[in-house]
CSV table of C-alpha atoms and ligand atoms in Angstrom, one decimal:
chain,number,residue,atom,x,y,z
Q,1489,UNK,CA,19.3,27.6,-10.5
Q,1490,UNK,CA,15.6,26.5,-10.8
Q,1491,UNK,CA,16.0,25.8,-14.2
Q,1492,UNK,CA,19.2,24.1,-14.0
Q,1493,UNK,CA,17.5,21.5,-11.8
Q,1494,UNK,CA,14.8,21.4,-13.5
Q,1495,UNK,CA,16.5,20.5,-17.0
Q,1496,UNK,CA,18.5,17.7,-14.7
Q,1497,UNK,CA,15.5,16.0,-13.4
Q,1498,UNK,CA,13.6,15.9,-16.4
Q,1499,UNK,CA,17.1,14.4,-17.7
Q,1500,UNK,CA,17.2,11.5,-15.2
Q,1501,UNK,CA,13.1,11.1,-16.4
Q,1502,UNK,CA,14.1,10.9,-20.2
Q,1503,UNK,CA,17.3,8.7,-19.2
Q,1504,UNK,CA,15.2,5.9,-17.9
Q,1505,UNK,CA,13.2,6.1,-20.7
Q,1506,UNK,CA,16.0,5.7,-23.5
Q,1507,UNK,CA,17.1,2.5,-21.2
Q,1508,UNK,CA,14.4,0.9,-21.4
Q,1509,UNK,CA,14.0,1.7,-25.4
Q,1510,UNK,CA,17.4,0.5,-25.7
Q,1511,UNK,CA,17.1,-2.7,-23.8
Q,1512,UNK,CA,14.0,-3.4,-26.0
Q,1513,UNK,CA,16.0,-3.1,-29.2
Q,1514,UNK,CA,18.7,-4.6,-27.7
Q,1515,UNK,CA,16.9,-7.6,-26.6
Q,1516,UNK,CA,15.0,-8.0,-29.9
Q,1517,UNK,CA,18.7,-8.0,-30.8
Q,1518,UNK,CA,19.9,-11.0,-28.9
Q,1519,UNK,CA,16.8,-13.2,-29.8
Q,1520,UNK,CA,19.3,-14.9,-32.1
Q,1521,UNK,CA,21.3,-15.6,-28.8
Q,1522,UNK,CA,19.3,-15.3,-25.6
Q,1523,UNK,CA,22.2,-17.2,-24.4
Q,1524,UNK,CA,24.8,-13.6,-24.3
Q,1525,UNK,CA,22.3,-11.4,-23.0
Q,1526,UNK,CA,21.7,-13.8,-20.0
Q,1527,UNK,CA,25.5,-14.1,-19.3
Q,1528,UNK,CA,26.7,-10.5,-19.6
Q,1529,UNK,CA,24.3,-8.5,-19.6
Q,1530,UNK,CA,21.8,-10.1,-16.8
Q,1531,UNK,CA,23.9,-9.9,-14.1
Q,1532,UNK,CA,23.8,-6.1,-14.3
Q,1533,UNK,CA,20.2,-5.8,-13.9
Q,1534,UNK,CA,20.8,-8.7,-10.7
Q,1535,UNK,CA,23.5,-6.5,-9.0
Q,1536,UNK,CA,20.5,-3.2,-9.1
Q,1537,UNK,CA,18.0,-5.8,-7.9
Q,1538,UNK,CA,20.2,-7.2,-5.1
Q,1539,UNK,CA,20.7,-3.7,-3.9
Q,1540,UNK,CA,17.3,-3.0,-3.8
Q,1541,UNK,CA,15.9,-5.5,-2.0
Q,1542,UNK,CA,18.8,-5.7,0.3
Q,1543,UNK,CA,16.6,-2.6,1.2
Q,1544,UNK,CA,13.5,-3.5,1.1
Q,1545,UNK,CA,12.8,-5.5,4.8
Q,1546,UNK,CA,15.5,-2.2,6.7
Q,1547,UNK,CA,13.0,0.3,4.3
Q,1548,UNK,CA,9.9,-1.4,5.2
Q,1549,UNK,CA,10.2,-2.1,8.8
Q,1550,UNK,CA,11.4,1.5,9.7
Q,1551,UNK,CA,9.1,3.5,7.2
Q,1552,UNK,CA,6.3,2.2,8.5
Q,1553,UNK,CA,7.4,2.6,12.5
Q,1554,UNK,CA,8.1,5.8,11.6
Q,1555,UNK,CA,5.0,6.4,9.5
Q,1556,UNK,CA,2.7,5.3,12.3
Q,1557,UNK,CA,4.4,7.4,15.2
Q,1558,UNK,CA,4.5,10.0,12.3
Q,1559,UNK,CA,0.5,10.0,12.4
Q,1560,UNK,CA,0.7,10.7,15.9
Q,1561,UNK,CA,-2.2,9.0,17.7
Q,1562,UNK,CA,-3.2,5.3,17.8
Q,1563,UNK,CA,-6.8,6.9,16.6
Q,1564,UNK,CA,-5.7,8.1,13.8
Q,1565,UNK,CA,-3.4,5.5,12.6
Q,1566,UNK,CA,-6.5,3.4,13.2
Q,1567,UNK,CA,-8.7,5.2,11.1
Q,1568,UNK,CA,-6.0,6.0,7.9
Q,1569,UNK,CA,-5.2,2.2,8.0
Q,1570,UNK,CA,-9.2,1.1,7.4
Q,1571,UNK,CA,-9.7,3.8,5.2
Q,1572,UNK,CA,-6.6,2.8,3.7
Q,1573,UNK,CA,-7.4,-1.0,2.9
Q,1574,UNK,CA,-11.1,0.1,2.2
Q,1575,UNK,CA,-9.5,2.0,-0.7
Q,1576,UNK,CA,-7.2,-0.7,-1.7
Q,1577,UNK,CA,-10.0,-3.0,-1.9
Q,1578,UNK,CA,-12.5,-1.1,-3.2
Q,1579,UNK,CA,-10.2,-0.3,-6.6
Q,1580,UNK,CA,-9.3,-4.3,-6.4
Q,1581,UNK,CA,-13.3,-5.1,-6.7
Q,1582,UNK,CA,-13.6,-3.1,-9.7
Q,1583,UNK,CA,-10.1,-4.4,-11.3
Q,1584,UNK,CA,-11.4,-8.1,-10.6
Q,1585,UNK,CA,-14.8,-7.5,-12.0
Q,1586,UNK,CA,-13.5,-5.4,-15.4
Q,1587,UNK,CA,-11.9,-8.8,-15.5
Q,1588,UNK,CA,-13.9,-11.0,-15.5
Q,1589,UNK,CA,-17.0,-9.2,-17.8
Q,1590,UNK,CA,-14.2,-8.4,-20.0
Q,1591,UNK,CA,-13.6,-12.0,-20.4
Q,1592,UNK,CA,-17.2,-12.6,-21.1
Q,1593,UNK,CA,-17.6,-9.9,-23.7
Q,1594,UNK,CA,-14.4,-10.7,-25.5
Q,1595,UNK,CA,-15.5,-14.7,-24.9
Q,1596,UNK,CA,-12.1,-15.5,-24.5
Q,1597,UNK,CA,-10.7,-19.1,-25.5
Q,1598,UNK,CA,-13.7,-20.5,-27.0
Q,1599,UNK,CA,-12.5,-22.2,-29.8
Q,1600,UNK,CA,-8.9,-22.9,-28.7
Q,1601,UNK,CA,-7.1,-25.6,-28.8
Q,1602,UNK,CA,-5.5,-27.1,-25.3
Q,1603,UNK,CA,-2.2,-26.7,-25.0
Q,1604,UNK,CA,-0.2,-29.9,-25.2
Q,1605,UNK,CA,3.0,-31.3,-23.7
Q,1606,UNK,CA,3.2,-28.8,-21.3
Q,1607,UNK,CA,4.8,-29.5,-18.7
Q,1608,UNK,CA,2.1,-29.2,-15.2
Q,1609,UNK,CA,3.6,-27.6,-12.2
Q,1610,UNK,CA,1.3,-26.5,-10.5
Q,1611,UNK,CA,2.1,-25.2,-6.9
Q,1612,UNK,CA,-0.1,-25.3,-4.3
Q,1613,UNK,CA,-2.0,-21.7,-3.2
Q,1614,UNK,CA,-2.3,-20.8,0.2
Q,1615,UNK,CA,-5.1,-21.0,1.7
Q,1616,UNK,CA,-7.0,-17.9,2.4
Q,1617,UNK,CA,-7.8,-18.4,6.0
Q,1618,UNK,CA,-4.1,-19.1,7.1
Q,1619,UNK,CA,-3.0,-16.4,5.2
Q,1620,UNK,CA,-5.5,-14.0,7.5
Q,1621,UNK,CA,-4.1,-16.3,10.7
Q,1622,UNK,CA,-0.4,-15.7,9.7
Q,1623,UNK,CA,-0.3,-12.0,9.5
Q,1624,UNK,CA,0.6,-12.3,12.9
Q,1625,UNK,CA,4.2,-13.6,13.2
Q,1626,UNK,CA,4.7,-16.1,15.8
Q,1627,UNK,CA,8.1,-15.1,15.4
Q,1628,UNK,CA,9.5,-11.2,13.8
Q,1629,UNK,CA,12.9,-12.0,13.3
Q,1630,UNK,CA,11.5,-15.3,11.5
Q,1631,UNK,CA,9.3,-13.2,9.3
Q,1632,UNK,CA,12.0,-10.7,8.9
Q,1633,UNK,CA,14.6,-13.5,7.7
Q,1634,UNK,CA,12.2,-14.8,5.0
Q,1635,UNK,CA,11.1,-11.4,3.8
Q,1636,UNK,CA,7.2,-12.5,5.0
Q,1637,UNK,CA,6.2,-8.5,4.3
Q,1638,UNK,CA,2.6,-8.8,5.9
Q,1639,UNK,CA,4.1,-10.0,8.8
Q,1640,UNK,CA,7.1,-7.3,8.7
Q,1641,UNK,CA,3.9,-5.1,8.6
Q,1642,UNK,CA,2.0,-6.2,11.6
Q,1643,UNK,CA,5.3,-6.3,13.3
Q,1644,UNK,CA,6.3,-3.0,12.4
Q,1645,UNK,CA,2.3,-1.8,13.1
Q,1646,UNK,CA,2.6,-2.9,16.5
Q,1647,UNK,CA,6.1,-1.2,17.4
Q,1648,UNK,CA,5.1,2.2,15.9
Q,1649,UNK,CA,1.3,1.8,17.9
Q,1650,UNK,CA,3.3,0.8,21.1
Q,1651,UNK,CA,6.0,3.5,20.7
Q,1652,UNK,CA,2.9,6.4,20.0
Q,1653,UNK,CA,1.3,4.6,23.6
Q,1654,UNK,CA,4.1,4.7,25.9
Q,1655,UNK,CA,5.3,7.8,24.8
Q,1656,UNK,CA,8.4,10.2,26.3
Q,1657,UNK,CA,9.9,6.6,27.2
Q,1658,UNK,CA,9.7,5.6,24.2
Q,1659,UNK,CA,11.6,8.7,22.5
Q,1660,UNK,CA,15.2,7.1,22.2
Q,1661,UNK,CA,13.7,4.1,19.9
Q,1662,UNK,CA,11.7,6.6,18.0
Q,1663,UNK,CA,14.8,8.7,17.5
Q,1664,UNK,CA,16.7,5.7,16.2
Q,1665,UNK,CA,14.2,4.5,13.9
Q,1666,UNK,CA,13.9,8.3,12.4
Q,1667,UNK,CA,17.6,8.0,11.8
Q,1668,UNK,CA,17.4,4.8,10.7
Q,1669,UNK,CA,14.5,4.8,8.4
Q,1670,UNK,CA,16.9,8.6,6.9
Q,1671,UNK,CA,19.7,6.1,6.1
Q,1672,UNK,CA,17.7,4.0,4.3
Q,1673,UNK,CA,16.5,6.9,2.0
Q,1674,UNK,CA,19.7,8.1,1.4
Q,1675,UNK,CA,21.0,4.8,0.3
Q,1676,UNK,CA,18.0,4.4,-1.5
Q,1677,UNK,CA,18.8,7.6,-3.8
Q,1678,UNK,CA,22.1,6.6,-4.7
Q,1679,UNK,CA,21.0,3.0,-5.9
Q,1680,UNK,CA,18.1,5.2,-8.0
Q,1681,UNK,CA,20.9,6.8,-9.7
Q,1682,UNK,CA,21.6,3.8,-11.6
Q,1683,UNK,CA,18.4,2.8,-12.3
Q,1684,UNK,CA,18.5,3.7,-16.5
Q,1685,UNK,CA,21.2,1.4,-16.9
Q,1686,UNK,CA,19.4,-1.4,-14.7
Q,1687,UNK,CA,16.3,-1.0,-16.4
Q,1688,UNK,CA,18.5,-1.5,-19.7
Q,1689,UNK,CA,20.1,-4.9,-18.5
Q,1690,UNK,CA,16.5,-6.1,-17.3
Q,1691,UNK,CA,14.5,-5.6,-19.7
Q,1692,UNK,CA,16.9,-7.4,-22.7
Q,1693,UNK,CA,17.5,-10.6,-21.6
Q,1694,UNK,CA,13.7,-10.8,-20.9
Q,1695,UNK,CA,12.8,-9.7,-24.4
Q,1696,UNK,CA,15.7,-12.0,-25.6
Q,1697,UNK,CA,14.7,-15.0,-24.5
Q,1698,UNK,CA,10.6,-14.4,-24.1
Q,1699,UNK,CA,10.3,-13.7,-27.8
Q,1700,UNK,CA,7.0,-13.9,-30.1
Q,1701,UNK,CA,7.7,-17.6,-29.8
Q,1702,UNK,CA,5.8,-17.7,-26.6
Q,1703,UNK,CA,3.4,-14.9,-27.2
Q,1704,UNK,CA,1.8,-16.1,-30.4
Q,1705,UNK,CA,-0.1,-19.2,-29.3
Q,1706,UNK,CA,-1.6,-17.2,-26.6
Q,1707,UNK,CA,-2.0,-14.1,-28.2
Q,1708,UNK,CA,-5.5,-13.5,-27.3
Q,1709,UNK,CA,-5.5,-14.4,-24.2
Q,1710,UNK,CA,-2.7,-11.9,-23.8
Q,1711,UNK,CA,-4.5,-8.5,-25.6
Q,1712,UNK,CA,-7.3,-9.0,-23.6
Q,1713,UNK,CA,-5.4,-9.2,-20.5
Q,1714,UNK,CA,-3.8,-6.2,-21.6
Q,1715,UNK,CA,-6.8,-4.6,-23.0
Q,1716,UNK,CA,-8.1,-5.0,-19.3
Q,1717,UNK,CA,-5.6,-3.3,-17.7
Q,1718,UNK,CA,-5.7,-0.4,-20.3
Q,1719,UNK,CA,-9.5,-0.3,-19.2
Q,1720,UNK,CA,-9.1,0.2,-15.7
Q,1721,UNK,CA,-6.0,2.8,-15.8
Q,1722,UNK,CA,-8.6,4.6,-17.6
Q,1723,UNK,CA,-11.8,4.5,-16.3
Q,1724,UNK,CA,-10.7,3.5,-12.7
Q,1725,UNK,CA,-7.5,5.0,-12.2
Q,1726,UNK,CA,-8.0,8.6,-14.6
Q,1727,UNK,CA,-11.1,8.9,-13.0
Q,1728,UNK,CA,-10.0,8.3,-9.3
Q,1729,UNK,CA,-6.9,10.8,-10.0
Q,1730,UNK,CA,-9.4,13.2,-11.4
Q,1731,UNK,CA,-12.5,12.9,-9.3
Q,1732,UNK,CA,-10.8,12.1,-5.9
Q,1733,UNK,CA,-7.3,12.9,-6.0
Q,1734,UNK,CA,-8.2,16.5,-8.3
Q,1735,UNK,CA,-5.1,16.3,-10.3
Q,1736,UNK,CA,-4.7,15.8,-13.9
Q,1737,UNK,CA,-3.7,11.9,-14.6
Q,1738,UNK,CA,-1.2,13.3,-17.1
Q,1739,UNK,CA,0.4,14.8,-14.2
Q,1740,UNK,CA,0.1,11.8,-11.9
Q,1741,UNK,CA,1.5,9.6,-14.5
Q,1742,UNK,CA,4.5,11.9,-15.2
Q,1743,UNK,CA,5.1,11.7,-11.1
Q,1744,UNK,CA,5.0,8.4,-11.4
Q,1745,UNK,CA,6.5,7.4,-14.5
Q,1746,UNK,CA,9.7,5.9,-12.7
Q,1747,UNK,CA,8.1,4.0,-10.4
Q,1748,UNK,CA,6.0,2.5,-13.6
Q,1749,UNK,CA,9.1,1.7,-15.5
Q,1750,UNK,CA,10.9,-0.2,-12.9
Q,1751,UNK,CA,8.2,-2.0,-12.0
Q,1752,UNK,CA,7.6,-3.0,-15.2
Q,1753,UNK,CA,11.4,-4.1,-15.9
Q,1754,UNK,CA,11.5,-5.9,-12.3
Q,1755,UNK,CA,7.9,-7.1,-12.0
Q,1756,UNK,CA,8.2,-6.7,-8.4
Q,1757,UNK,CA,5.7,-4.3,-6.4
Q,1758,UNK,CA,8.1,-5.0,-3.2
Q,1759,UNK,CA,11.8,-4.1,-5.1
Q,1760,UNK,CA,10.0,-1.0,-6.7
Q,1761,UNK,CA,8.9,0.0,-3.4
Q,1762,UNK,CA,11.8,2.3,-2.8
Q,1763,UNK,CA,11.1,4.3,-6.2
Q,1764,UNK,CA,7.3,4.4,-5.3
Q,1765,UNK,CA,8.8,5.8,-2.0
Q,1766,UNK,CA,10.1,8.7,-4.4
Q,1767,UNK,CA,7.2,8.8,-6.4
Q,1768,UNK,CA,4.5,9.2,-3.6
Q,1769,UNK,CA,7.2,12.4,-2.5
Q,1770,UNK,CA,6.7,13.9,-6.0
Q,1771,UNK,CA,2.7,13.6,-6.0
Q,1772,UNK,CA,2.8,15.7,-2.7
Q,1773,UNK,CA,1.7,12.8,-0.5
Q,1774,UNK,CA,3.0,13.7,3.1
Q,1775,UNK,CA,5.9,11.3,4.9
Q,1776,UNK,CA,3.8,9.8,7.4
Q,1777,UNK,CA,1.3,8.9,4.8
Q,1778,UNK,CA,3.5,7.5,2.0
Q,1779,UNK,CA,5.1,5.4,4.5
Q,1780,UNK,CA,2.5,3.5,6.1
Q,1781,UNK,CA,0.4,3.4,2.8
Q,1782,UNK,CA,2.6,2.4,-0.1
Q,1783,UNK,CA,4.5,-0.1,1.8
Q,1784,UNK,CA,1.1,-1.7,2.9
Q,1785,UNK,CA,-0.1,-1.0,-0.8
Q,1786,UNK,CA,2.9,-3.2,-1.9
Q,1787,UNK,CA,2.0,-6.2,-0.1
Q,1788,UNK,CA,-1.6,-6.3,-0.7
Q,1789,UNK,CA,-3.2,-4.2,-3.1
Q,1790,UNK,CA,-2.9,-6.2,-6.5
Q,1791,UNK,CA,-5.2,-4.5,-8.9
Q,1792,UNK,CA,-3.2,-5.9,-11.8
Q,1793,UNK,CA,-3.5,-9.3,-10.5
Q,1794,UNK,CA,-7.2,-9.4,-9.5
Q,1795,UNK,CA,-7.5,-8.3,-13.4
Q,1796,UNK,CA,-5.4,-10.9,-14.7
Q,1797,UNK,CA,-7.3,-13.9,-12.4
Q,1798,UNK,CA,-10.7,-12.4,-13.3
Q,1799,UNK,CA,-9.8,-12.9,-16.6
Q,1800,UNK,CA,-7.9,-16.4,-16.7
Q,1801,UNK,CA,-10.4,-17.9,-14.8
Q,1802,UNK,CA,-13.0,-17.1,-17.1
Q,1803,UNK,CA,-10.5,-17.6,-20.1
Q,1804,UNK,CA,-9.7,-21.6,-18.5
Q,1805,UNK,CA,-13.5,-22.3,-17.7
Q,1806,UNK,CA,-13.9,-21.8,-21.3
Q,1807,UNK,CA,-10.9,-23.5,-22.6
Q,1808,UNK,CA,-12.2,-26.7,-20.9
Q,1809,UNK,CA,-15.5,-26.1,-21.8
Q,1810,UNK,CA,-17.1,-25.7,-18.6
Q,1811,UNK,CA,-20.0,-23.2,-18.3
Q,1812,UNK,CA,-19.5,-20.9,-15.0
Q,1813,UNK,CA,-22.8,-19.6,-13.6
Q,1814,UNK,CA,-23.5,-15.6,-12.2
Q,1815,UNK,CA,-22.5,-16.8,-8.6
Q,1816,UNK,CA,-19.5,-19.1,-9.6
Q,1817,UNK,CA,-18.1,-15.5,-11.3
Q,1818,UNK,CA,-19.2,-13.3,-8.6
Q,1819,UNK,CA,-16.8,-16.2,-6.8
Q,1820,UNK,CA,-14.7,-15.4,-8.3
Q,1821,UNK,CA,-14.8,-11.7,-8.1
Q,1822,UNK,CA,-14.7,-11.8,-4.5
Q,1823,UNK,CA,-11.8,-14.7,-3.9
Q,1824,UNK,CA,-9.4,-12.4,-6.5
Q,1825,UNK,CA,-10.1,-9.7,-3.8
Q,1826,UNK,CA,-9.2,-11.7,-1.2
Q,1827,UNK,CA,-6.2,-12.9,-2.8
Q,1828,UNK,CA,-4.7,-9.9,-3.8
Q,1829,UNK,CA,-3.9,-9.2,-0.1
Q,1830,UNK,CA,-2.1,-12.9,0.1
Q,1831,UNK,CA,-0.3,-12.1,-3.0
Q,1832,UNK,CA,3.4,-11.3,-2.4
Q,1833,UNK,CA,4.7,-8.3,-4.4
Q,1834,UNK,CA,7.1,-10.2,-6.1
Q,1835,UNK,CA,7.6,-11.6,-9.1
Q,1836,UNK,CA,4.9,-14.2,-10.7
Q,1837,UNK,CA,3.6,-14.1,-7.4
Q,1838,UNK,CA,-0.4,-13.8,-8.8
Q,1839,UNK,CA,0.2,-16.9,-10.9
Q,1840,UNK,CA,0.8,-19.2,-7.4
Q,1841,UNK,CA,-2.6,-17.0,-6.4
Q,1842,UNK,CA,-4.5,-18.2,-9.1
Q,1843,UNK,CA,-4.4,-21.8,-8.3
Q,1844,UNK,CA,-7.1,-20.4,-5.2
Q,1845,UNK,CA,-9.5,-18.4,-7.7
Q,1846,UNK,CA,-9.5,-21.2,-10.1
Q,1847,UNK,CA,-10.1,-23.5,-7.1
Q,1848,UNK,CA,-12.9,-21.5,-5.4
Q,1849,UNK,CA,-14.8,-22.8,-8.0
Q,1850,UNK,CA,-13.6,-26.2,-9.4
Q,1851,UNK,CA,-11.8,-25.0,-12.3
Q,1852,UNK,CA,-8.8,-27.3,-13.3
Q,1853,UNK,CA,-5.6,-26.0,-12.0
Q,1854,UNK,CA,-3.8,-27.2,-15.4
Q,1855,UNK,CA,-4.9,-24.1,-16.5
Q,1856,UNK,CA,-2.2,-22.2,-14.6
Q,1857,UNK,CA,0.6,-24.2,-16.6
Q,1858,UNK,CA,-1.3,-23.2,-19.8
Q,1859,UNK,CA,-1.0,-19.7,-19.0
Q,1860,UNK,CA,2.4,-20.3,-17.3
Q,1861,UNK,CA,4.3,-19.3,-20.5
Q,1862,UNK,CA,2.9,-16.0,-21.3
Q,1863,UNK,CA,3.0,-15.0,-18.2
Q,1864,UNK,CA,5.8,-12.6,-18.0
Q,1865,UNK,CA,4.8,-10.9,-20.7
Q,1866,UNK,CA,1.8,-9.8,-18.3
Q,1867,UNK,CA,3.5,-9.6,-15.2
Q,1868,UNK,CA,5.4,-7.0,-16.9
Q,1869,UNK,CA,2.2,-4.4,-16.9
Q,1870,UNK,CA,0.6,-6.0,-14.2
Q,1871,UNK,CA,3.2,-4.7,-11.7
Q,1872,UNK,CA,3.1,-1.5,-13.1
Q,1873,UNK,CA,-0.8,-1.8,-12.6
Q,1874,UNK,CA,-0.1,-2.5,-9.4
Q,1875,UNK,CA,2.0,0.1,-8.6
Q,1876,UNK,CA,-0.3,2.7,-10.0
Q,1877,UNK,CA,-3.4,2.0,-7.7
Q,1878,UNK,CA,-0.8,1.9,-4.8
Q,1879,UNK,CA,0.1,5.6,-5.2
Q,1880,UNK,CA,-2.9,6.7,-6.7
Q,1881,UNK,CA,-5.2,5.0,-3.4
Q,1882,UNK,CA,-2.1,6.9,-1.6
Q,1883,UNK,CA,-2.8,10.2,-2.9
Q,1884,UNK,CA,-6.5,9.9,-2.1
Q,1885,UNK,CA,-5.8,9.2,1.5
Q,1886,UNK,CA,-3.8,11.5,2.0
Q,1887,UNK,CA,-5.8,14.2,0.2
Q,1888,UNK,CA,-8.8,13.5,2.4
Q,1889,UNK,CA,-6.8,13.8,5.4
Q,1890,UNK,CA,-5.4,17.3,4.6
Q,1891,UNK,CA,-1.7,15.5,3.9
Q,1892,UNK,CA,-0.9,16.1,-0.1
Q,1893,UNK,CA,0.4,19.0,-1.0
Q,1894,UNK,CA,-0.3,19.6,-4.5
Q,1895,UNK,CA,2.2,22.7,-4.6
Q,1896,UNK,CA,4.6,20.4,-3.5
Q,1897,UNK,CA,3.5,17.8,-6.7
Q,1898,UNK,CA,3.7,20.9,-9.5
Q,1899,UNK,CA,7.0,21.9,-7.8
Q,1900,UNK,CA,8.3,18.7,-8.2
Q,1901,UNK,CA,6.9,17.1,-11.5
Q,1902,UNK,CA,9.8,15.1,-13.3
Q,1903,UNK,CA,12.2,14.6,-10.1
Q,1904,UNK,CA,14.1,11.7,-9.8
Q,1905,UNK,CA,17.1,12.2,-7.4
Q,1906,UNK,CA,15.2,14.3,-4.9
Q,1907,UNK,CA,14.7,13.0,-1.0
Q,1908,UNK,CA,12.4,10.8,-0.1
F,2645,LIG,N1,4.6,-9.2,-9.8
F,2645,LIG,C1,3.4,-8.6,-9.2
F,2645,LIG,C2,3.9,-7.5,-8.2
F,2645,LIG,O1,5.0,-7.6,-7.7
F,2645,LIG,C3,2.6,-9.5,-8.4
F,2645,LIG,C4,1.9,-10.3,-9.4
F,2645,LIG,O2,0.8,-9.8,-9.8
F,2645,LIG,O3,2.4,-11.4,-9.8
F,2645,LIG,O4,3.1,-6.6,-7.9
């Protein structure tokens, strides 16, 4: 029986895989034509998204209710939720800082040309103060309409600590968000089912039509980016699994490997939420944990991104020849920190971001439209980046607060249609 389910979940595993090889060939395929793989087969890959994020606010809302009452006391919540965001930004200091020494060492964009003709849009970045201010929502159903997810958060923080203090009154509206937050899990596996073939009609009509056209000019600047987020899955993220989490990384990344792929085929932290969901099941992290952690980890823990601004702000200081001193970079470490929390887990979202790392210290915000082009290309990884220092920050949590059961992660290795 075992074995039967085993060979099926390792099936589901392998079937995401061969969609997103496919979709690769297919889309190097269409480069002729980017034109057919954006009519027909693009709109597949919309529908999966659609359904996903038609999720995501219902998911979030009622996971974390549920996750807080789940930890029982307001205490406790309290104390996972610091140790939680101490965690998130802890691994985001060190992603931002490989960044930007990276970019030193590797002296990226000395010697290139600027960019020409290129058409400047550059948006304006929030501001990092209102961004703190406005995780409050003046009004929930607002924030709730427009998807704002910190907000949804604090909203949804506020409920679960107010249901936890009033207690046996409160029971009914726990009950309902326990059955609420269930249908939103079961929905959520049977979109997963289809999640090889959306990956497929992703991932092609972005190779189609972002082919080596776009990469080449920027090439550099692009391996070192990725070379950066290489270096930190391994000596950040291996280690952390190993060291604090005590499981093999080989392990964690097989756990995780659906949550990597869709992320990188949707380059959106908040649509791959629900597969994270899955994922965070898989490693053994408990319900209460994975629901209040990963949700949060979604919203403000960019590892990927503090990487990527680390590095373009050293990588545009040099384009236009400006020198940046030890503090201006040390700046910058510490603003990419601080963004990461205001960056929405959607995608592109760290390229708005950047405007207010590259303006913490009076770099030009042209620079963003140079980079502009290549960026998909990075969001691609970055997500996945992303996604990876959610659950793996998850895992540690919960480990240190008795709640992952690592029989439950060996039992489970290579699941994908399993209950959240
Ligand atoms: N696309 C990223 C995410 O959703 C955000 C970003 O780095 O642009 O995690």
């Amino acid at each position: 029986m075992e074995t039967r389910k085993e060979k099926r979940r390792l099936h589901f595993s392998v079937k995401v895989m061969i969609g997103l090889l496919l979709g690769i060939i297919a889309g190097i395929a269409f480069q002729w034509k980017p034109d057919i793989a954006n009519t027909y087969i693009k709109p597949f890959g919309n529908l999966y998204l659609n359904a996903i994020k038609m999720l995501i606010v219902p998911l979030v809302f009622s996971s974390i209710v549920m996750g807080a009452c789940g930890l029982g006391d307001v205490k406790k919540f309290g104390r996972i939720g610091l140790k939680t965001m101490a965690v998130y930004m802890v691994t985001t200091f060190f992603a931002a800082a490989i960044g930007v020494i990276l970019a030193n060492l590797a002296n990226i964009g000395h010697g290139l040309e600027l960019a020409t003709g290129q058409a400047v849009e550059v948006s304006e970045a929030p501001n990092i103060i209102d961004t703190i201010i406005n995780i409050i929502p003046g009004n929930p159903i607002k924030a709730m309409a427009d998807g704002n997810m910190l907000q949804i958060i604090a909203f949804a923080l506020f409920i679960g600590a107010g249901i936890v203090m009033v207690g046996k009154k409160a029971q009914p509206v726990m009950d309902f968000f326990d059955g609420f937050a269930d249908i939103m899990y079961k929905i959520t596996d049977v979109i997963m089912k289809f999640t090889p073939y959306a990956v497929f009609a992703l991932i092609c009509p972005t190779i189609a039509s972002n082919g080596m056209d776009v990469l080449l000019p920027l090439l550099s600047f692009v391996l070192v980016v990725w070379f950066g987020f290489l270096i930190h899955l391994i000596f950040v993220y291996f280690t952390g699994i190993k060291v604090l989490v005590k499981m093999g990384p080989m392990k964690f990344i097989k756990a995780a490997w659906e949550a990597i792929v869709v992320s990188f085929t949707t380059c959106s932290s908040s649509a791959t939420l629900p597969v994270t969901m899955e994922c965070g099941r898989k490693l053994g992290i408990s319900l209460p944990v994975r629901s209040f952690t990963l949700p949060l980890g979604a919203t403000v823990n960019m590892d990927g991104g503090a990487i990527y601004q680390g590095i373009t702000a050293v990588f545009v200081a040099n384009l236009f020849g400006i020198h940046l001193t030890i503090s201006q970079q040390i700046m910058i470490v510490a603003t990419a920190v601080l963004a990461s929390v205001g960056t929405a887990g959607v995608a592109g979202a760290s390229i708005i971001m950047l405007g207010t790392v590259l303006s913490s210290v009076g770099l030009p915000l042209e620079g963003i439209a140079i980079v502009a082009g290549v960026d998909k290309l990075i969001d691609m990884p970055r997500t996945s980046i992303n996604i990876i220092g959610d659950l793996m920050c998850s895992a540690f949590v919960a480990r240190t607060e008795g709640e992952l059961d690592m029989e439950a992660a060996e039992a489970e290795q290579g699941d994908g249609d399993g209950q959240l």
